[in-house]
Amino acid sequence: MANERRMLVLRAVIEDYIRTQEPVGSGALTRTHDLGVSSATVRNDMAALEDEGYLIQPHTSAGRIPTEKGYRYFVDRLATVVPLSPAQKRGIRTFLSGSVSLDDTLRRSARLLAQITGQVAVVASPSLARSALRHMEMVPVSSATVLVVVITDTGRVEQRTIISADRPSDEVLGRISARVNAKCAGRSLRRCGIDVGLLAQEEPDVANRGVMDALARVYDELATQEQASNLYMAGTSQLTHGQTADMAVIAPLFDALEEQAVIMRLMTALSEVTQSHGVGIAIGSETHTPGLMHASVVTTGYGQSSAKEEGDEAGETPSGGEPVAFVGSIGPTHMDYATTISAVRAVARYLTDFMTNEEGGADDDTGH
C-alpha cells in the first residue's frame, strides 16, 4: 500500500513539474493534491523515490524534479489523454481542406501540430518504398529521350528520364505503358521493378526490351530511394521563445534537428513500435541521439500501404497495411505528454483520412 501511495506521489510531482517547471516540494504537493497523508509522510515518500531513481533534488533544501526513469514510469501508466478541443479539431480540418497538394498538406500539418503542442513538429512525406503504383506514363521528349512519370497511391509524383539511342515509336511506348499499368497497378514499386524486368524478358524486340529494362531500373531506384530530405519541420522558434527555454538544452536539440537522416531513422523506427496509446515514445537517452538527451520524442505512423507483394493475389486485400510515413513531436522531457500524444495521434488520423479520401473518423482522437 505504501508503495502504491508512493507512486501516486510520483505522478503528482511529475504533473506539477510539467505545469510549472519548478522543483516540487512536499508542502506544495499536500496543498494541491488530495494524497490523504501528512506533509511529513509525503516528504519521506519523495526521499524514497529519489533513492529509487525516480526523482532528483537539483539543489539542497529545494524541491525535487523527475528523472528519465520517473518520466518513463509516468508515461507507461498514463491513464488518459486529453482530447483535443472542438476548436483544435476544426483547425486541423481547415488546414487540411485548404491545401492544394500532398506536400502542402504535410507542411500545414507540421505547422498546426507545432501550434497545438508548442514543440517541434516533424512530418515525413510518404516513403516510396512503401508506396504502390497508381499509374505510369512514358512521354517521348526527343528522338532519344523518354520521360517516365510515376504516380503512387500516396499522391507522390516522381519523374525520371530514360535515354535510348533506338527509342521505340510513340505508339509502341503507349502500348508498353498500358502493359505495365495493367500488370503493376497496385503493386509496390519494388515489385514493379521485378515484374517489368520479367515483361522485358518476354519482349522479342531489342529496342523495346532495352527501354523496359531501363524502366525496371527506374522502379528499383525509386523503391530504394532514401527520403531523408522530405521532412517538414515547424515550431523551432516556439521552443526558443518559451517562458522556460533552456538554451543549454535547446542548442544541442537544434544541432540534432539539423541531422535530418538521424531524425528520420529515429522517428521511423519509433513509429513502428507503438507503446502506450498507440504512439512510440522515447525519453532522453532512449533516443540514442546525443542532442536529444534532454528531449522526448512522441511519434506514430500515418497512412496505410496498399502495395501488393508476391503472394498477394490481384484484388486481394494486401497483408500488413503498414504506415507509409510518420508524424511526431519533439520537445523537452517535461513536455505535456497527454496533450502531445493526443495531438500527434489526431494529426496522424487526419492525414490518413486525407490520403485515403475517406470521410468520417477524423473527429475521433481517442484512438478507438
Short mmCIF file of C-alpha atoms in Angstrom, two decimals:
data_model
loop_
_atom_site.label_atom_id
_atom_site.label_comp_id
_atom_site.label_asym_id
_atom_site.label_seq_id
_atom_site.Cartn_x
_atom_site.Cartn_y
_atom_site.Cartn_z
CA MET A 1 0.00 0.00 0.00
CA ALA A 2 2.87 2.35 0.89
CA ASN A 3 4.45 1.61 -2.50
CA GLU A 4 1.16 2.34 -4.27
CA ARG A 5 0.88 5.67 -2.43
CA ARG A 6 4.50 6.46 -3.31
CA MET A 7 3.72 6.10 -6.99
CA LEU A 8 0.73 8.43 -6.60
CA VAL A 9 3.17 10.92 -5.10
CA LEU A 10 5.47 10.43 -8.10
CA ARG A 11 2.63 11.11 -10.51
CA ALA A 12 1.67 14.24 -8.57
CA VAL A 13 5.28 15.51 -8.66
CA ILE A 14 5.50 14.98 -12.42
CA GLU A 15 2.13 16.62 -13.12
CA ASP A 16 3.11 19.68 -11.07
CA TYR A 17 6.58 19.88 -12.63
CA ILE A 18 5.16 19.65 -16.16
CA ARG A 19 2.81 22.51 -15.27
CA THR A 20 5.32 24.80 -13.50
CA GLN A 21 8.84 23.63 -14.48
CA GLU A 22 9.76 24.40 -10.86
CA PRO A 23 11.11 21.86 -8.33
CA VAL A 24 8.22 20.43 -6.32
CA GLY A 25 8.21 20.30 -2.52
CA SER A 26 6.17 18.12 -0.16
CA GLY A 27 4.21 21.07 1.24
CA ALA A 28 3.06 22.17 -2.22
CA LEU A 29 2.02 18.61 -3.05
CA THR A 30 -0.17 18.22 0.01
CA ARG A 31 -1.84 21.56 -0.74
CA THR A 32 -2.59 20.84 -4.41
CA HIS A 33 -3.28 17.09 -4.32
CA ASP A 34 -5.55 15.02 -2.10
CA LEU A 35 -2.99 12.41 -1.09
CA GLY A 36 -4.62 11.60 2.25
CA VAL A 37 -1.37 11.75 4.25
CA SER A 38 0.69 14.37 6.04
CA SER A 39 3.40 16.52 4.53
CA ALA A 40 6.00 14.55 6.52
CA THR A 41 4.82 11.27 5.00
CA VAL A 42 4.92 12.77 1.52
CA ARG A 43 8.44 14.04 2.24
CA ASN A 44 9.51 10.51 3.23
CA ASP A 45 7.91 9.11 0.07
CA MET A 46 9.76 11.65 -2.07
CA ALA A 47 13.05 10.72 -0.39
CA ALA A 48 12.35 7.04 -1.14
CA LEU A 49 11.50 7.87 -4.76
CA GLU A 50 14.82 9.72 -5.00
CA ASP A 51 16.66 6.69 -3.63
CA GLU A 52 14.92 4.53 -6.25
CA GLY A 53 15.97 6.86 -9.08
CA TYR A 54 12.55 8.32 -9.95
CA LEU A 55 13.25 11.82 -8.62
CA ILE A 56 16.30 14.01 -8.14
CA GLN A 57 16.92 17.03 -5.91
CA PRO A 58 18.70 19.65 -8.02
CA HIS A 59 19.65 21.81 -5.03
CA THR A 60 19.93 21.16 -1.30
CA SER A 61 16.73 22.01 0.59
CA ALA A 62 14.93 22.55 -2.73
CA GLY A 63 12.07 20.51 -4.10
CA ARG A 64 12.54 17.57 -6.43
CA ILE A 65 12.17 17.05 -10.17
CA PRO A 66 11.54 13.87 -12.19
CA THR A 67 14.33 11.80 -13.70
CA GLU A 68 14.17 9.99 -17.03
CA LYS A 69 13.14 6.86 -15.10
CA GLY A 70 10.35 8.83 -13.44
CA TYR A 71 9.01 10.13 -16.75
CA ARG A 72 9.10 6.61 -18.23
CA TYR A 73 7.05 5.23 -15.32
CA PHE A 74 4.59 8.12 -15.69
CA VAL A 75 4.20 7.73 -19.47
CA ASP A 76 3.77 3.95 -19.30
CA ARG A 77 0.92 4.37 -16.81
CA LEU A 78 -0.73 7.41 -18.33
CA ALA A 79 -4.39 6.59 -17.84
CA THR A 80 -5.97 9.16 -20.15
CA VAL A 81 -5.00 11.51 -22.91
CA VAL A 82 -6.52 14.96 -23.14
CA PRO A 83 -8.99 15.13 -26.04
CA LEU A 84 -8.45 17.96 -28.47
CA SER A 85 -10.85 20.86 -28.17
CA PRO A 86 -13.51 21.41 -30.85
CA ALA A 87 -11.53 24.47 -31.98
CA GLN A 88 -8.38 22.38 -32.40
CA LYS A 89 -10.28 19.73 -34.36
CA ARG A 90 -11.75 22.42 -36.61
CA GLY A 91 -8.27 23.87 -37.04
CA ILE A 92 -6.88 20.58 -38.30
CA ARG A 93 -9.78 20.14 -40.71
CA THR A 94 -9.43 23.70 -42.01
CA PHE A 95 -5.67 23.34 -42.51
CA LEU A 96 -6.07 20.14 -44.50
CA SER A 97 -9.12 21.12 -46.53
CA GLY A 98 -7.37 24.31 -47.65
CA SER A 99 -4.31 22.54 -49.02
CA VAL A 100 -3.60 22.27 -52.73
CA SER A 101 -1.28 19.26 -52.77
CA LEU A 102 0.11 16.48 -50.59
CA ASP A 103 3.27 18.48 -49.87
CA ASP A 104 1.17 21.48 -48.86
CA THR A 105 -0.92 19.25 -46.57
CA LEU A 106 2.17 17.89 -44.83
CA ARG A 107 3.64 21.37 -44.41
CA ARG A 108 0.37 22.68 -42.96
CA SER A 109 0.07 19.66 -40.64
CA ALA A 110 3.53 20.31 -39.22
CA ARG A 111 2.68 23.96 -38.55
CA LEU A 112 -0.57 23.06 -36.84
CA LEU A 113 0.94 20.33 -34.67
CA ALA A 114 3.63 22.77 -33.55
CA GLN A 115 0.96 25.32 -32.64
CA ILE A 116 -1.00 22.79 -30.56
CA THR A 117 1.99 21.44 -28.64
CA GLY A 118 4.36 24.43 -28.57
CA GLN A 119 7.10 21.99 -29.61
CA VAL A 120 8.94 20.97 -32.76
CA ALA A 121 6.67 19.08 -35.16
CA VAL A 122 8.13 16.70 -37.74
CA VAL A 123 6.12 15.21 -40.59
CA ALA A 124 7.69 12.88 -43.15
CA SER A 125 6.44 12.55 -46.70
CA PRO A 126 5.24 9.07 -47.68
CA SER A 127 8.01 6.55 -48.21
CA LEU A 128 8.35 5.43 -51.81
CA ALA A 129 9.49 2.05 -50.52
CA ARG A 130 6.01 1.58 -49.00
CA SER A 131 4.05 3.12 -51.85
CA ALA A 132 2.14 1.36 -54.59
CA LEU A 133 1.94 2.28 -58.25
CA ARG A 134 -1.25 4.08 -59.19
CA HIS A 135 -0.32 4.96 -62.77
CA MET A 136 2.70 5.35 -65.04
CA GLU A 137 3.17 7.27 -68.27
CA MET A 138 6.07 7.20 -70.75
CA VAL A 139 6.24 10.57 -72.51
CA PRO A 140 8.53 10.98 -75.56
CA VAL A 141 10.67 14.10 -75.12
CA SER A 142 13.11 13.79 -78.01
CA SER A 143 14.29 11.23 -80.53
CA ALA A 144 16.39 9.58 -77.82
CA THR A 145 14.75 10.60 -74.53
CA VAL A 146 11.67 9.29 -72.72
CA LEU A 147 10.23 10.94 -69.61
CA VAL A 148 8.83 8.41 -67.13
CA VAL A 149 6.12 9.81 -64.83
CA VAL A 150 5.24 7.59 -61.86
CA ILE A 151 2.22 8.40 -59.69
CA THR A 152 1.87 6.48 -56.42
CA ASP A 153 -1.16 5.67 -54.30
CA THR A 154 0.03 8.22 -51.72
CA GLY A 155 -0.08 11.07 -54.22
CA ARG A 156 3.66 11.26 -54.86
CA VAL A 157 4.67 12.12 -58.42
CA GLU A 158 8.18 11.14 -59.50
CA GLN A 159 9.81 11.83 -62.85
CA ARG A 160 12.83 10.10 -64.37
CA THR A 161 14.35 10.08 -67.85
CA ILE A 162 15.39 7.14 -69.98
CA ILE A 163 17.94 7.63 -72.75
CA SER A 164 17.64 5.27 -75.71
CA ALA A 165 19.50 5.77 -79.00
CA ASP A 166 16.96 3.48 -80.67
CA ARG A 167 13.82 4.82 -79.00
CA PRO A 168 10.56 2.99 -79.83
CA SER A 169 7.82 4.92 -81.59
CA ASP A 170 5.24 6.91 -79.64
CA GLU A 171 2.64 4.24 -80.38
CA VAL A 172 4.87 1.45 -79.05
CA LEU A 173 5.67 3.47 -75.92
CA GLY A 174 1.93 3.80 -75.35
CA ARG A 175 1.47 0.03 -75.67
CA ILE A 176 4.35 -0.64 -73.24
CA SER A 177 2.84 1.82 -70.73
CA ALA A 178 -0.53 0.11 -70.98
CA ARG A 179 1.03 -3.34 -70.41
CA VAL A 180 2.99 -2.12 -67.39
CA ASN A 181 -0.03 -0.37 -65.85
CA ALA A 182 -2.20 -3.47 -66.34
CA LYS A 183 0.46 -5.68 -64.74
CA CYS A 184 1.75 -3.43 -61.96
CA ALA A 185 -1.03 -1.10 -60.75
CA GLY A 186 -1.47 -1.54 -57.01
CA ARG A 187 1.87 -3.29 -56.55
CA SER A 188 4.84 -1.98 -54.57
CA LEU A 189 7.50 -0.16 -56.58
CA ARG A 190 9.97 -2.91 -55.69
CA ARG A 191 7.59 -5.49 -57.11
CA CYS A 192 7.03 -3.31 -60.19
CA GLY A 193 10.77 -3.44 -60.89
CA ILE A 194 10.67 -7.24 -60.79
CA ASP A 195 7.53 -7.51 -62.92
CA VAL A 196 8.74 -5.08 -65.59
CA GLY A 197 12.04 -6.99 -65.74
CA LEU A 198 10.08 -10.20 -66.39
CA LEU A 199 8.00 -8.48 -69.08
CA ALA A 200 11.23 -7.29 -70.72
CA GLN A 201 12.50 -10.88 -70.94
CA GLU A 202 9.36 -11.79 -72.90
CA GLU A 203 9.81 -8.89 -75.35
CA PRO A 204 11.28 -10.05 -78.71
CA ASP A 205 12.19 -6.56 -79.99
CA VAL A 206 15.67 -5.50 -78.79
CA ALA A 207 14.90 -1.74 -78.66
CA ASN A 208 11.66 -2.31 -76.75
CA ARG A 209 13.43 -4.67 -74.37
CA GLY A 210 16.13 -2.06 -73.70
CA VAL A 211 13.54 0.58 -72.74
CA MET A 212 11.69 -1.89 -70.50
CA ASP A 213 14.93 -2.90 -68.75
CA ALA A 214 15.66 0.79 -68.15
CA LEU A 215 12.12 1.23 -66.79
CA ALA A 216 12.66 -1.70 -64.40
CA ARG A 217 15.79 0.07 -63.12
CA VAL A 218 13.75 3.24 -62.56
CA TYR A 219 11.36 1.33 -60.29
CA ASP A 220 14.28 -0.30 -58.45
CA GLU A 221 15.84 3.12 -57.84
CA LEU A 222 12.57 4.61 -56.58
CA ALA A 223 11.93 1.66 -54.27
CA THR A 224 15.31 2.05 -52.55
CA GLN A 225 15.49 5.84 -52.61
CA GLU A 226 16.25 7.46 -49.24
CA GLN A 227 13.67 10.06 -48.22
CA ALA A 228 15.71 11.89 -45.57
CA SER A 229 15.29 15.21 -47.39
CA ASN A 230 11.50 15.04 -47.36
CA LEU A 231 10.90 16.15 -43.79
CA TYR A 232 8.63 19.02 -42.88
CA MET A 233 9.53 20.72 -39.59
CA ALA A 234 7.85 23.53 -37.69
CA GLY A 235 7.92 25.02 -34.21
CA THR A 236 11.63 25.61 -33.56
CA SER A 237 11.04 29.31 -32.87
CA GLN A 238 8.35 28.45 -30.30
CA LEU A 239 10.87 26.46 -28.28
CA THR A 240 13.37 29.31 -28.17
CA HIS A 241 10.74 31.85 -27.14
CA GLY A 242 9.12 29.67 -24.46
CA GLN A 243 8.97 31.04 -20.94
CA THR A 244 11.23 28.29 -19.65
CA ALA A 245 13.55 28.00 -22.67
CA ASP A 246 16.86 26.50 -21.53
CA MET A 247 19.45 27.16 -24.23
CA ALA A 248 21.78 24.53 -22.73
CA VAL A 249 19.09 22.01 -23.64
CA ILE A 250 17.77 23.66 -26.81
CA ALA A 251 21.13 24.27 -28.54
CA PRO A 252 22.08 20.56 -28.81
CA LEU A 253 18.46 19.79 -29.79
CA PHE A 254 18.76 22.19 -32.72
CA ASP A 255 22.04 20.53 -33.73
CA ALA A 256 20.25 17.16 -33.69
CA LEU A 257 17.41 18.53 -35.85
CA GLU A 258 19.97 19.56 -38.47
CA GLU A 259 20.87 15.89 -38.89
CA GLN A 260 17.71 15.00 -40.78
CA ALA A 261 18.84 11.47 -41.64
CA VAL A 262 19.29 10.76 -37.91
CA ILE A 263 15.84 12.16 -37.07
CA MET A 264 14.34 10.17 -39.95
CA ARG A 265 15.80 6.87 -38.74
CA LEU A 266 14.86 7.51 -35.10
CA MET A 267 11.26 8.52 -35.75
CA THR A 268 10.66 5.86 -38.40
CA ALA A 269 11.82 3.11 -36.02
CA LEU A 270 9.87 4.61 -33.13
CA SER A 271 6.64 4.92 -35.13
CA GLU A 272 6.84 1.20 -35.98
CA VAL A 273 7.00 0.11 -32.31
CA THR A 274 3.97 1.77 -30.76
CA GLN A 275 3.71 1.79 -26.99
CA SER A 276 1.05 3.36 -24.78
CA HIS A 277 -1.94 4.98 -26.50
CA GLY A 278 -0.84 3.93 -29.98
CA VAL A 279 2.29 6.08 -30.21
CA GLY A 280 6.00 5.47 -29.85
CA ILE A 281 7.75 7.47 -27.12
CA ALA A 282 11.48 7.83 -26.47
CA ILE A 283 12.69 9.81 -23.46
CA GLY A 284 16.20 11.22 -23.16
CA SER A 285 18.83 8.50 -23.55
CA GLU A 286 16.22 6.18 -25.12
CA THR A 287 16.57 8.27 -28.31
CA HIS A 288 20.25 7.17 -28.60
CA THR A 289 20.87 10.66 -30.02
CA PRO A 290 23.32 12.95 -28.15
CA GLY A 291 21.42 16.14 -28.96
CA LEU A 292 18.18 14.68 -27.59
CA MET A 293 19.48 13.61 -24.17
CA HIS A 294 17.16 16.18 -22.54
CA ALA A 295 14.32 15.80 -25.01
CA SER A 296 11.43 13.42 -25.61
CA VAL A 297 10.04 12.20 -28.92
CA VAL A 298 6.41 11.20 -29.48
CA THR A 299 5.56 9.78 -32.90
CA THR A 300 3.21 7.50 -34.80
CA GLY A 301 2.68 6.34 -38.35
CA TYR A 302 0.04 7.65 -40.75
CA GLY A 303 -1.48 6.33 -43.94
CA GLN A 304 -1.73 2.68 -44.83
CA SER A 305 0.25 0.98 -47.55
CA SER A 306 -1.90 -0.73 -50.15
CA ALA A 307 1.09 -2.12 -52.01
CA LYS A 308 0.77 -5.77 -53.00
CA GLU A 309 3.82 -8.02 -52.95
CA GLU A 310 4.41 -11.50 -54.26
CA GLY A 311 1.91 -13.86 -52.68
CA ASP A 312 -0.87 -11.25 -52.79
CA GLU A 313 -3.43 -12.17 -55.37
CA ALA A 314 -4.86 -9.48 -57.60
CA GLY A 315 -7.82 -7.84 -55.94
CA GLU A 316 -6.94 -9.32 -52.58
CA THR A 317 -6.60 -7.01 -49.57
CA PRO A 318 -2.86 -6.55 -49.03
CA SER A 319 -1.41 -8.01 -45.90
CA GLY A 320 0.44 -5.82 -43.45
CA GLY A 321 -1.09 -2.43 -44.19
CA GLU A 322 1.91 -0.72 -42.58
CA PRO A 323 2.01 3.10 -42.31
CA VAL A 324 3.61 4.96 -45.21
CA ALA A 325 5.30 7.64 -43.07
CA PHE A 326 5.32 9.23 -39.61
CA VAL A 327 4.23 12.37 -37.77
CA GLY A 328 5.77 13.32 -34.45
CA SER A 329 6.64 15.93 -31.86
CA ILE A 330 9.99 16.68 -30.22
CA GLY A 331 10.16 18.68 -27.01
CA PRO A 332 11.72 18.84 -23.54
CA THR A 333 11.36 15.83 -21.23
CA HIS A 334 8.93 17.91 -19.14
CA MET A 335 6.52 18.17 -22.10
CA ASP A 336 2.80 17.71 -21.54
CA TYR A 337 2.74 14.07 -22.62
CA ALA A 338 -1.04 13.64 -22.54
CA THR A 339 -1.69 16.60 -24.83
CA THR A 340 1.22 15.75 -27.13
CA ILE A 341 0.08 12.14 -27.54
CA SER A 342 -3.46 13.27 -28.35
CA ALA A 343 -2.30 15.89 -30.87
CA VAL A 344 0.17 13.59 -32.67
CA ARG A 345 -2.43 10.85 -32.93
CA ALA A 346 -5.16 13.20 -34.15
CA VAL A 347 -2.99 14.74 -36.87
CA ALA A 348 -1.92 11.25 -37.98
CA ARG A 349 -5.55 10.22 -38.27
CA TYR A 350 -6.46 13.30 -40.31
CA LEU A 351 -3.51 12.67 -42.63
CA THR A 352 -4.58 9.05 -43.07
CA ASP A 353 -8.14 10.13 -43.90
CA PHE A 354 -6.86 12.80 -46.28
CA MET A 355 -4.69 10.32 -48.17
CA THR A 356 -7.39 7.66 -48.44
CA ASN A 357 -10.09 10.25 -49.25
CA GLU A 358 -12.30 8.73 -46.61
CA GLU A 359 -14.86 10.72 -44.70
CA GLY A 360 -15.62 10.13 -41.06
CA GLY A 361 -13.47 9.05 -38.15
CA ALA A 362 -11.44 12.23 -38.15
CA ASP A 363 -13.26 13.69 -35.18
CA ASP A 364 -12.32 10.70 -33.06
CA ASP A 365 -8.94 11.29 -31.50
CA THR A 366 -9.42 8.71 -28.78
CA GLY A 367 -7.69 6.03 -30.77
CA HIS A 368 -10.70 3.70 -30.60
#
